mmCIF file of C-alpha atoms and ligand atoms in Angstrom:
data_model
loop_
_atom_site.group_PDB
_atom_site.id
_atom_site.type_symbol
_atom_site.label_atom_id
_atom_site.label_comp_id
_atom_site.label_asym_id
_atom_site.label_seq_id
_atom_site.Cartn_x
_atom_site.Cartn_y
_atom_site.Cartn_z
ATOM 1 C CA MET A 2 30.409 11.614 -45.622
ATOM 2 C CA VAL A 3 26.761 12.763 -46.072
ATOM 3 C CA ASN A 4 25.019 12.166 -42.576
ATOM 4 C CA ARG A 5 22.279 9.752 -43.342
ATOM 5 C CA GLY A 6 19.611 9.646 -39.866
ATOM 6 C CA LYS A 7 16.785 6.849 -39.890
ATOM 7 C CA SER A 8 14.622 9.937 -41.001
ATOM 8 C CA ASP A 9 15.988 9.498 -44.195
ATOM 9 C CA ARG A 10 14.958 6.182 -44.141
ATOM 10 C CA LYS A 11 10.921 6.856 -45.341
ATOM 11 C CA TRP A 12 11.151 8.523 -48.125
ATOM 12 C CA LYS A 13 13.871 5.945 -49.653
ATOM 13 C CA LEU A 14 11.892 2.667 -48.697
ATOM 14 C CA ARG A 15 8.452 4.939 -50.597
ATOM 15 C CA LEU A 16 11.649 4.460 -53.819
ATOM 16 C CA LEU A 17 12.187 1.447 -53.163
ATOM 17 C CA ILE A 18 8.374 -0.243 -52.835
ATOM 18 C CA LEU A 19 7.134 1.966 -55.624
ATOM 19 C CA LEU A 20 10.862 0.794 -58.026
ATOM 20 C CA ALA A 21 9.337 -2.810 -56.807
ATOM 21 C CA PHE A 22 5.504 -1.908 -57.471
ATOM 22 C CA PHE A 23 6.258 -0.705 -60.991
ATOM 23 C CA SER A 24 8.923 -3.485 -61.833
ATOM 24 C CA ALA A 25 6.259 -6.058 -61.123
ATOM 25 C CA GLY A 26 3.476 -4.994 -63.136
ATOM 26 C CA CYS A 27 1.490 -2.025 -61.141
ATOM 27 C CA SER A 28 -1.654 -2.776 -63.259
ATOM 28 C CA GLY A 29 -3.424 -4.022 -60.187
ATOM 29 C CA GLN A 30 -4.161 -7.178 -61.333
ATOM 30 C CA GLY A 31 -2.599 -10.160 -59.791
ATOM 31 C CA GLU A 32 -0.251 -11.241 -57.245
ATOM 32 C CA LYS A 33 0.498 -8.047 -54.829
ATOM 33 C CA PRO A 34 4.510 -7.669 -55.226
ATOM 34 C CA LYS A 35 5.677 -8.878 -51.705
ATOM 35 C CA ASP A 36 7.179 -4.975 -51.037
ATOM 36 C CA GLU A 37 3.918 -3.706 -51.446
ATOM 37 C CA ARG A 38 2.723 -4.300 -47.935
ATOM 38 C CA PHE A 39 5.219 -1.805 -47.175
ATOM 39 C CA TYR A 40 3.284 0.768 -49.150
ATOM 40 C CA GLU A 41 0.715 0.014 -48.281
ATOM 41 C CA ASP A 42 1.348 0.685 -44.589
ATOM 42 C CA ASP A 43 0.897 3.878 -42.800
ATOM 43 C CA VAL A 44 4.786 4.762 -43.117
ATOM 44 C CA THR A 45 4.779 6.384 -39.905
ATOM 45 C CA SER A 46 4.704 2.381 -38.515
ATOM 46 C CA GLU A 47 7.524 0.443 -37.470
ATOM 47 C CA LYS A 48 8.487 -0.231 -41.203
ATOM 48 C CA GLU A 49 10.373 2.689 -41.788
ATOM 49 C CA GLU A 50 12.998 1.991 -39.250
ATOM 50 C CA TYR A 51 14.448 -1.063 -41.646
ATOM 51 C CA ILE A 52 18.151 -0.767 -42.748
ATOM 52 C CA VAL A 53 18.331 -0.825 -46.391
ATOM 53 C CA VAL A 54 21.492 -3.129 -47.456
ATOM 54 C CA GLY A 55 22.379 -3.655 -51.126
ATOM 55 C CA PHE A 56 24.722 -6.906 -50.972
ATOM 56 C CA ALA A 57 26.279 -7.508 -54.286
ATOM 57 C CA GLN A 58 27.233 -11.156 -53.938
ATOM 58 C CA ILE A 59 29.348 -13.025 -56.538
ATOM 59 C CA GLY A 60 27.249 -15.915 -58.019
ATOM 60 C CA SER A 61 26.576 -19.556 -56.953
ATOM 61 C CA GLU A 62 29.962 -21.658 -58.412
ATOM 62 C CA SER A 63 30.712 -23.274 -55.529
ATOM 63 C CA ASP A 64 28.707 -24.947 -52.601
ATOM 64 C CA TYR A 65 30.336 -22.223 -49.913
ATOM 65 C CA ARG A 66 28.517 -19.455 -52.170
ATOM 66 C CA ILE A 67 25.482 -21.188 -51.545
ATOM 67 C CA ALA A 68 26.119 -21.239 -47.592
ATOM 68 C CA ASN A 69 27.330 -17.416 -47.574
ATOM 69 C CA SER A 70 24.364 -16.463 -49.856
ATOM 70 C CA ALA A 71 21.988 -18.455 -47.467
ATOM 71 C CA SER A 72 24.009 -16.714 -44.389
ATOM 72 C CA PHE A 73 22.652 -13.578 -46.055
ATOM 73 C CA ARG A 74 19.293 -13.891 -46.601
ATOM 74 C CA GLU A 75 18.384 -15.624 -43.370
ATOM 75 C CA THR A 76 20.532 -12.454 -41.185
ATOM 76 C CA PHE A 77 19.554 -9.520 -42.897
ATOM 77 C CA CYS A 78 15.538 -10.323 -43.351
ATOM 78 C CA GLU A 79 12.470 -8.049 -41.565
ATOM 79 C CA GLU A 80 12.252 -10.121 -38.509
ATOM 80 C CA ASN A 81 15.451 -8.851 -37.303
ATOM 81 C CA GLY A 82 14.839 -5.192 -38.858
ATOM 82 C CA TYR A 83 16.426 -5.113 -42.729
ATOM 83 C CA TYR A 84 15.294 -4.310 -46.228
ATOM 84 C CA LEU A 85 17.744 -6.633 -48.870
ATOM 85 C CA LEU A 86 18.277 -5.841 -52.284
ATOM 86 C CA PHE A 87 20.525 -9.091 -53.370
ATOM 87 C CA GLU A 88 22.044 -9.040 -56.554
ATOM 88 C CA ASP A 89 23.932 -12.149 -57.763
ATOM 89 C CA GLY A 90 27.481 -10.822 -60.088
ATOM 90 C CA GLN A 91 27.599 -14.455 -62.034
ATOM 91 C CA GLN A 92 30.771 -14.327 -61.116
ATOM 92 C CA LYS A 93 31.693 -10.800 -63.417
ATOM 93 C CA GLN A 94 33.031 -7.809 -61.832
ATOM 94 C CA GLU A 95 30.850 -5.753 -64.649
ATOM 95 C CA ASN A 96 27.294 -6.971 -63.377
ATOM 96 C CA GLN A 97 29.093 -6.020 -59.745
ATOM 97 C CA ILE A 98 29.630 -3.048 -60.718
ATOM 98 C CA LYS A 99 26.404 -2.161 -61.852
ATOM 99 C CA ALA A 100 25.085 -3.622 -59.100
ATOM 100 C CA LEU A 101 26.933 -1.081 -56.576
ATOM 101 C CA ARG A 102 26.147 2.084 -58.662
ATOM 102 C CA ASN A 103 22.083 0.876 -58.382
ATOM 103 C CA PHE A 104 22.240 0.438 -54.540
ATOM 104 C CA ILE A 105 24.034 4.263 -54.705
ATOM 105 C CA LEU A 106 21.052 5.257 -56.982
ATOM 106 C CA GLN A 107 18.468 3.971 -54.509
ATOM 107 C CA GLU A 108 20.457 5.306 -51.376
ATOM 108 C CA VAL A 109 20.496 2.019 -49.756
ATOM 109 C CA ASP A 110 21.945 2.818 -46.115
ATOM 110 C CA TYR A 111 25.132 0.001 -46.562
ATOM 111 C CA ILE A 112 26.767 -1.756 -49.551
ATOM 112 C CA VAL A 113 28.316 -5.251 -48.157
ATOM 113 C CA LEU A 114 30.396 -6.575 -51.576
ATOM 114 C CA ASP A 115 32.195 -9.615 -52.058
ATOM 115 C CA PRO A 116 34.030 -8.695 -54.697
ATOM 116 C CA VAL A 117 34.718 -11.658 -57.263
ATOM 117 C CA VAL A 118 38.702 -9.847 -57.862
ATOM 118 C CA GLU A 119 40.790 -7.389 -56.320
ATOM 119 C CA THR A 120 41.233 -4.426 -58.414
ATOM 120 C CA GLY A 121 39.654 -2.301 -60.506
ATOM 121 C CA TRP A 122 37.231 -1.224 -57.571
ATOM 122 C CA ASP A 123 38.171 2.660 -57.044
ATOM 123 C CA GLU A 124 36.121 4.105 -59.152
ATOM 124 C CA VAL A 125 32.788 3.008 -57.936
ATOM 125 C CA LEU A 126 34.113 3.043 -54.087
ATOM 126 C CA GLN A 127 34.938 6.574 -54.563
ATOM 127 C CA GLU A 128 31.220 6.935 -55.929
ATOM 128 C CA ALA A 129 29.862 5.034 -52.946
ATOM 129 C CA LYS A 130 31.810 7.212 -50.064
ATOM 130 C CA ALA A 131 30.622 10.329 -51.909
ATOM 131 C CA ALA A 132 27.272 9.517 -51.818
ATOM 132 C CA GLY A 133 28.084 9.208 -48.016
ATOM 133 C CA ILE A 134 27.131 5.286 -47.885
ATOM 134 C CA PRO A 135 29.364 2.927 -46.544
ATOM 135 C CA VAL A 136 30.986 0.108 -47.662
ATOM 136 C CA ILE A 137 31.334 -3.388 -45.799
ATOM 137 C CA LEU A 138 33.502 -5.585 -47.915
ATOM 138 C CA SER A 139 32.682 -9.594 -47.121
ATOM 139 C CA ASP A 140 34.081 -12.375 -47.949
ATOM 140 C CA ARG A 141 36.838 -11.571 -50.180
ATOM 141 C CA SER A 142 38.743 -7.872 -50.369
ATOM 142 C CA VAL A 143 40.220 -4.846 -52.878
ATOM 143 C CA THR A 144 43.273 -3.459 -53.109
ATOM 144 C CA VAL A 145 42.654 0.094 -53.812
ATOM 145 C CA GLU A 146 44.755 3.283 -53.920
ATOM 146 C CA ASP A 147 42.679 4.686 -50.631
ATOM 147 C CA GLU A 148 42.144 2.271 -48.412
ATOM 148 C CA GLY A 149 39.472 4.765 -46.825
ATOM 149 C CA LEU A 150 37.102 3.607 -50.018
ATOM 150 C CA TYR A 151 35.654 0.801 -47.516
ATOM 151 C CA THR A 152 34.249 0.358 -43.930
ATOM 152 C CA CYS A 153 35.847 -2.710 -43.370
ATOM 153 C CA TRP A 154 36.705 -6.201 -44.413
ATOM 154 C CA VAL A 155 35.110 -9.101 -42.593
ATOM 155 C CA GLY A 156 35.861 -12.138 -44.064
ATOM 156 C CA SER A 157 38.856 -15.928 -44.260
ATOM 157 C CA ASP A 158 42.517 -15.082 -43.662
ATOM 158 C CA PHE A 159 43.205 -17.080 -46.879
ATOM 159 C CA GLU A 160 47.261 -16.438 -46.643
ATOM 160 C CA GLU A 161 46.647 -18.457 -43.515
ATOM 161 C CA GLU A 162 44.569 -20.950 -45.345
ATOM 162 C CA GLY A 163 47.429 -21.516 -47.656
ATOM 163 C CA ARG A 164 50.013 -21.846 -44.930
ATOM 164 C CA LYS A 165 48.066 -24.772 -43.059
ATOM 165 C CA ALA A 166 47.940 -26.511 -46.318
ATOM 166 C CA GLY A 167 51.160 -26.807 -46.727
ATOM 167 C CA ARG A 168 52.109 -27.387 -42.929
ATOM 168 C CA TRP A 169 49.814 -30.109 -43.041
ATOM 169 C CA LEU A 170 51.785 -31.891 -46.145
ATOM 170 C CA GLU A 171 54.738 -30.993 -44.604
ATOM 171 C CA ASP A 172 53.291 -33.141 -41.384
ATOM 172 C CA TYR A 173 52.090 -35.872 -43.538
ATOM 173 C CA LEU A 174 54.698 -36.723 -45.544
ATOM 174 C CA LYS A 175 57.052 -37.258 -42.856
ATOM 175 C CA SER A 176 54.416 -39.146 -40.817
ATOM 176 C CA GLU A 177 54.838 -41.570 -44.001
ATOM 177 C CA GLY A 178 58.745 -41.277 -44.169
ATOM 178 C CA ARG A 179 58.447 -39.684 -47.808
ATOM 179 C CA GLU A 180 60.799 -36.470 -46.825
ATOM 180 C CA GLU A 181 63.501 -37.040 -48.612
ATOM 181 C CA GLU A 182 60.695 -37.834 -51.744
ATOM 182 C CA GLU A 183 60.656 -35.657 -54.545
ATOM 183 C CA ILE A 184 57.430 -34.446 -54.681
ATOM 184 C CA ARG A 185 55.256 -33.494 -58.327
ATOM 185 C CA LEU A 186 52.253 -31.113 -57.520
ATOM 186 C CA VAL A 187 49.912 -29.461 -59.544
ATOM 187 C CA THR A 188 47.253 -26.464 -58.456
ATOM 188 C CA LEU A 189 43.866 -25.709 -59.290
ATOM 189 C CA GLN A 190 43.318 -22.690 -58.820
ATOM 190 C CA GLY A 191 40.507 -20.198 -58.114
ATOM 191 C CA THR A 192 39.439 -17.489 -59.872
ATOM 192 C CA LEU A 193 42.449 -15.439 -60.849
ATOM 193 C CA GLY A 194 42.907 -12.505 -59.121
ATOM 194 C CA SER A 195 39.957 -13.110 -56.839
ATOM 195 C CA SER A 196 41.201 -12.754 -52.735
ATOM 196 C CA ALA A 197 40.694 -16.381 -52.482
ATOM 197 C CA GLN A 198 43.415 -17.739 -55.045
ATOM 198 C CA ILE A 199 46.008 -15.093 -54.563
ATOM 199 C CA GLY A 200 45.404 -15.221 -50.288
ATOM 200 C CA ARG A 201 45.673 -19.431 -50.937
ATOM 201 C CA MET A 202 48.248 -19.526 -53.828
ATOM 202 C CA ASN A 203 51.353 -17.213 -52.001
ATOM 203 C CA GLY A 204 50.580 -19.207 -48.433
ATOM 204 C CA PHE A 205 50.966 -22.487 -49.796
ATOM 205 C CA ALA A 206 54.153 -21.378 -51.662
ATOM 206 C CA GLU A 207 55.030 -19.644 -48.080
ATOM 207 C CA VAL A 208 56.082 -23.664 -47.514
ATOM 208 C CA LEU A 209 56.766 -24.611 -50.850
ATOM 209 C CA ARG A 210 59.473 -22.137 -50.550
ATOM 210 C CA LEU A 211 61.037 -24.406 -47.783
ATOM 211 C CA HIS A 212 61.601 -27.771 -49.753
ATOM 212 C CA ASP A 213 63.555 -27.766 -52.540
ATOM 213 C CA ARG A 214 62.272 -31.712 -53.329
ATOM 214 C CA TRP A 215 58.576 -30.361 -53.755
ATOM 215 C CA ASN A 216 58.726 -29.253 -57.091
ATOM 216 C CA MET A 217 55.420 -27.476 -58.818
ATOM 217 C CA LEU A 218 54.808 -28.958 -62.090
ATOM 218 C CA GLU A 219 51.404 -26.041 -63.163
ATOM 219 C CA TYR A 220 49.429 -23.799 -61.681
ATOM 220 C CA ALA A 221 46.124 -23.893 -63.994
ATOM 221 C CA SER A 222 42.434 -22.412 -62.828
ATOM 222 C CA GLY A 223 39.249 -23.686 -63.068
ATOM 223 C CA ASP A 224 37.561 -21.120 -61.604
ATOM 224 C CA PHE A 225 35.917 -22.781 -58.628
ATOM 225 C CA THR A 226 33.567 -24.607 -60.381
ATOM 226 C CA GLN A 227 33.606 -28.702 -60.647
ATOM 227 C CA SER A 228 33.676 -27.926 -63.987
ATOM 228 C CA LYS A 229 36.325 -26.307 -64.692
ATOM 229 C CA GLY A 230 38.083 -28.674 -62.308
ATOM 230 C CA GLN A 231 37.280 -31.612 -63.784
ATOM 231 C CA GLU A 232 37.979 -30.570 -67.070
ATOM 232 C CA VAL A 233 41.528 -28.817 -65.634
ATOM 233 C CA MET A 234 42.328 -32.061 -63.822
ATOM 234 C CA ALA A 235 42.137 -34.046 -66.841
ATOM 235 C CA ARG A 236 44.584 -31.948 -68.446
ATOM 236 C CA PHE A 237 46.436 -32.419 -66.105
ATOM 237 C CA LEU A 238 46.858 -36.014 -65.587
ATOM 238 C CA ASP A 239 47.552 -36.282 -69.924
ATOM 239 C CA THR A 240 49.990 -33.904 -69.541
ATOM 240 C CA TYR A 241 51.851 -35.273 -66.377
ATOM 241 C CA PRO A 242 51.804 -38.818 -66.217
ATOM 242 C CA ASP A 243 53.739 -39.008 -62.009
ATOM 243 C CA ILE A 244 51.118 -36.514 -59.907
ATOM 244 C CA ASP A 245 51.947 -36.628 -56.058
ATOM 245 C CA VAL A 246 49.722 -33.807 -55.021
ATOM 246 C CA VAL A 247 46.765 -32.092 -56.181
ATOM 247 C CA ILE A 248 46.399 -28.627 -54.086
ATOM 248 C CA SER A 249 43.367 -27.732 -55.193
ATOM 249 C CA GLU A 250 41.898 -24.178 -54.049
ATOM 250 C CA ASN A 251 37.723 -25.249 -54.168
ATOM 251 C CA ASP A 252 36.136 -28.372 -52.308
ATOM 252 C CA ASN A 253 33.564 -28.227 -56.236
ATOM 253 C CA MET A 254 37.122 -28.130 -58.335
ATOM 254 C CA THR A 255 38.456 -31.465 -55.899
ATOM 255 C CA PHE A 256 34.912 -32.945 -56.725
ATOM 256 C CA GLY A 257 35.175 -32.515 -60.728
ATOM 257 C CA ALA A 258 38.921 -33.180 -60.092
ATOM 258 C CA ILE A 259 38.025 -36.843 -58.170
ATOM 259 C CA GLU A 260 36.141 -37.472 -61.446
ATOM 260 C CA ALA A 261 38.708 -37.049 -63.831
ATOM 261 C CA ILE A 262 41.197 -38.626 -61.951
ATOM 262 C CA GLU A 263 38.595 -41.680 -61.802
ATOM 263 C CA GLU A 264 37.823 -41.614 -65.103
ATOM 264 C CA ALA A 265 42.131 -41.795 -66.087
ATOM 265 C CA GLY A 266 41.775 -44.959 -63.790
ATOM 266 C CA LYS A 267 43.556 -43.680 -61.421
ATOM 267 C CA THR A 268 42.843 -43.318 -57.191
ATOM 268 C CA CYS A 269 43.519 -40.149 -54.889
ATOM 269 C CA GLY A 270 43.313 -39.426 -50.839
ATOM 270 C CA PRO A 271 43.944 -41.829 -48.249
ATOM 271 C CA LYS A 272 43.235 -45.011 -49.840
ATOM 272 C CA GLY A 273 44.475 -44.078 -53.278
ATOM 273 C CA GLU A 274 47.832 -42.563 -55.584
ATOM 274 C CA ILE A 275 47.465 -38.690 -55.404
ATOM 275 C CA ILE A 276 47.743 -37.091 -52.020
ATOM 276 C CA MET A 277 44.632 -34.540 -52.924
ATOM 277 C CA ILE A 278 44.123 -31.209 -50.112
ATOM 278 C CA SER A 279 41.511 -28.976 -50.169
ATOM 279 C CA PHE A 280 39.950 -25.949 -48.877
ATOM 280 C CA ASP A 281 36.368 -25.129 -48.006
ATOM 281 C CA ALA A 282 35.272 -28.143 -45.904
ATOM 282 C CA VAL A 283 31.495 -26.247 -46.093
ATOM 283 C CA SER A 284 28.976 -29.507 -47.569
ATOM 284 C CA GLU A 285 28.542 -32.712 -46.489
ATOM 285 C CA ALA A 286 29.848 -34.107 -49.501
ATOM 286 C CA SER A 287 33.753 -32.214 -48.449
ATOM 287 C CA PHE A 288 33.298 -34.818 -45.135
ATOM 288 C CA THR A 289 32.192 -38.229 -47.133
ATOM 289 C CA ALA A 290 34.910 -37.947 -49.561
ATOM 290 C CA MET A 291 37.143 -37.748 -46.277
ATOM 291 C CA LYS A 292 35.695 -40.584 -45.145
ATOM 292 C CA GLU A 293 35.491 -42.418 -48.445
ATOM 293 C CA GLY A 294 39.519 -42.030 -48.394
ATOM 294 C CA LYS A 295 39.212 -39.700 -51.788
ATOM 295 C CA LEU A 296 40.226 -37.076 -50.077
ATOM 296 C CA HIS A 297 43.017 -36.293 -47.363
ATOM 297 C CA ALA A 298 42.822 -32.877 -45.814
ATOM 298 C CA ASP A 299 40.227 -30.189 -46.063
ATOM 299 C CA VAL A 300 41.209 -26.402 -44.403
ATOM 300 C CA GLU A 301 37.776 -24.647 -43.820
ATOM 301 C CA CYS A 302 37.045 -21.643 -45.332
ATOM 302 C CA ASN A 303 34.111 -20.201 -42.959
ATOM 303 C CA PRO A 304 30.593 -19.137 -44.882
ATOM 304 C CA PHE A 305 28.760 -17.491 -42.348
ATOM 305 C CA LEU A 306 29.695 -14.517 -42.309
ATOM 306 C CA ALA A 307 26.279 -12.301 -42.042
ATOM 307 C CA PRO A 308 26.030 -12.310 -38.647
ATOM 308 C CA LYS A 309 29.570 -10.862 -38.029
ATOM 309 C CA VAL A 310 28.233 -8.142 -40.852
ATOM 310 C CA ASP A 311 24.930 -7.373 -38.691
ATOM 311 C CA GLU A 312 26.568 -6.912 -35.682
ATOM 312 C CA ILE A 313 28.985 -4.002 -37.631
ATOM 313 C CA ILE A 314 26.565 -2.525 -39.169
ATOM 314 C CA GLY A 315 25.028 -2.571 -35.548
ATOM 315 C CA ARG A 316 28.246 -0.572 -34.093
ATOM 316 C CA LEU A 317 28.299 1.678 -37.303
ATOM 317 C CA GLU A 318 24.621 2.699 -36.462
ATOM 318 C CA ARG A 319 25.273 3.075 -32.306
ATOM 319 C CA GLY A 320 28.566 5.431 -34.003
ATOM 320 C CA GLU A 321 30.782 3.285 -32.670
ATOM 321 C CA THR A 322 33.932 2.600 -34.961
ATOM 322 C CA VAL A 323 34.859 -0.866 -35.930
ATOM 323 C CA GLU A 324 37.566 -3.013 -36.708
ATOM 324 C CA LYS A 325 39.187 -2.307 -40.369
ATOM 325 C CA ILE A 326 40.056 -6.308 -40.886
ATOM 326 C CA GLN A 327 37.663 -8.679 -39.141
ATOM 327 C CA TYR A 328 38.518 -12.449 -39.890
ATOM 328 C CA VAL A 329 36.460 -15.278 -38.549
ATOM 329 C CA GLU A 330 37.630 -18.705 -36.932
ATOM 330 C CA GLU A 331 38.476 -21.838 -39.306
ATOM 331 C CA GLN A 332 40.024 -24.980 -38.717
ATOM 332 C CA CYS A 333 41.514 -28.016 -40.814
ATOM 333 C CA PHE A 334 40.273 -31.070 -40.724
ATOM 334 C CA ASP A 335 41.176 -34.235 -42.683
ATOM 335 C CA ALA A 336 40.700 -37.886 -43.523
ATOM 336 C CA PHE A 337 42.143 -39.358 -40.098
ATOM 337 C CA MET A 338 40.147 -37.597 -37.992
ATOM 338 C CA ASP A 339 36.563 -38.892 -36.487
ATOM 339 C CA LEU A 340 34.893 -36.760 -38.405
ATOM 340 C CA ASP A 341 31.551 -38.226 -37.814
ATOM 341 C CA ALA A 342 31.942 -36.859 -34.085
ATOM 342 C CA ILE A 343 33.620 -33.270 -35.849
ATOM 343 C CA MET A 344 30.178 -33.454 -38.248
ATOM 344 C CA GLU A 345 27.752 -33.745 -34.989
ATOM 345 C CA GLN A 346 29.503 -30.709 -32.738
ATOM 346 C CA ARG A 347 29.668 -28.552 -35.845
ATOM 347 C CA LYS A 348 27.583 -26.030 -36.434
ATOM 348 C CA TYR A 349 27.247 -26.377 -40.355
HETATM 349 O O1 LIG B 439 35.662 -16.571 -51.324
HETATM 350 C C1 LIG B 439 35.851 -17.872 -51.059
HETATM 351 C C2 LIG B 439 35.621 -19.288 -51.894
HETATM 352 O O2 LIG B 439 34.954 -18.269 -53.321
HETATM 353 C C3 LIG B 439 35.760 -20.683 -52.020
HETATM 354 O O3 LIG B 439 36.569 -20.932 -51.257
HETATM 355 C C4 LIG B 439 34.684 -20.890 -53.313
HETATM 356 O O4 LIG B 439 34.616 -22.093 -52.985
HETATM 357 C C5 LIG B 439 34.163 -19.994 -53.175
HETATM 358 O O5 LIG B 439 33.084 -19.427 -54.950
#
């Protein structure tokens, strides 16, 4: 790997600042681009000490994503010694690859990648490695030939999330005296090929395999969005008139599914007919759905990953080694808990 000392940063910052200056129009008229302030400063000042981080975000498809982006913007700020280049991939891998190549061209100090899907990253990660730029994966992960292409991954144990949903359903059916019943399930999947989709599906499938009476009628993707969740749920309801359980791989699809169920004149949640299990538990809306009796259980997916990434960068800057996989803490909530008390104590 190329040795990337702090002295490199002086000219890199100049380059970034110049790029920002020219892209904002360098006529000298109108409002100055924010980054020009750095250019005007004496480069021997503290500002040259900023750590430049390029963050390739997936998009803004869900409440989770909004919270995750906010976490990065808040943590990777100038007050904390960072200069953040934030790129929204609009849920397209090609956009994220382009963003990574731009980060490499701009010689950022670190790349943080939240990959929309797991495969197809080998080439661009090799380019980052050849340029000596450490890549930290955040939230979702990649499947690559050589695991040395990235420094570490910070995110959720998606398989465990899926298992938690399965175990919750097991316990619930038992508590209702329904263990011997035939149970018909459908799954609203997230973006196909993403770690969150693959992990949750596989984790839930481990529990599903233990139950001969659980019949998964269909898996179909709603791409983690509310509108597609609603569309797919409406089709499920048309196709299968007797659904007992919906596994929805994120809350936004769940909100869409609830609308579709209500539009079809049906009900879900503890106050209704269909058992509804979801993932994320990020927003107030998720807790409201449980409190209103429309959602049974919600497996948490923690979006506040930036502080951990910050800690990792701090360690790398000090020349320390970091663990390859770092999971964040997560819980499972259900409509039968004291949700008001939980929300009061929650940090988010
Ligand atoms: O990768 C995490 C998943 O991505 C969240 O569950 C979902 O809401 C988001 O879009």
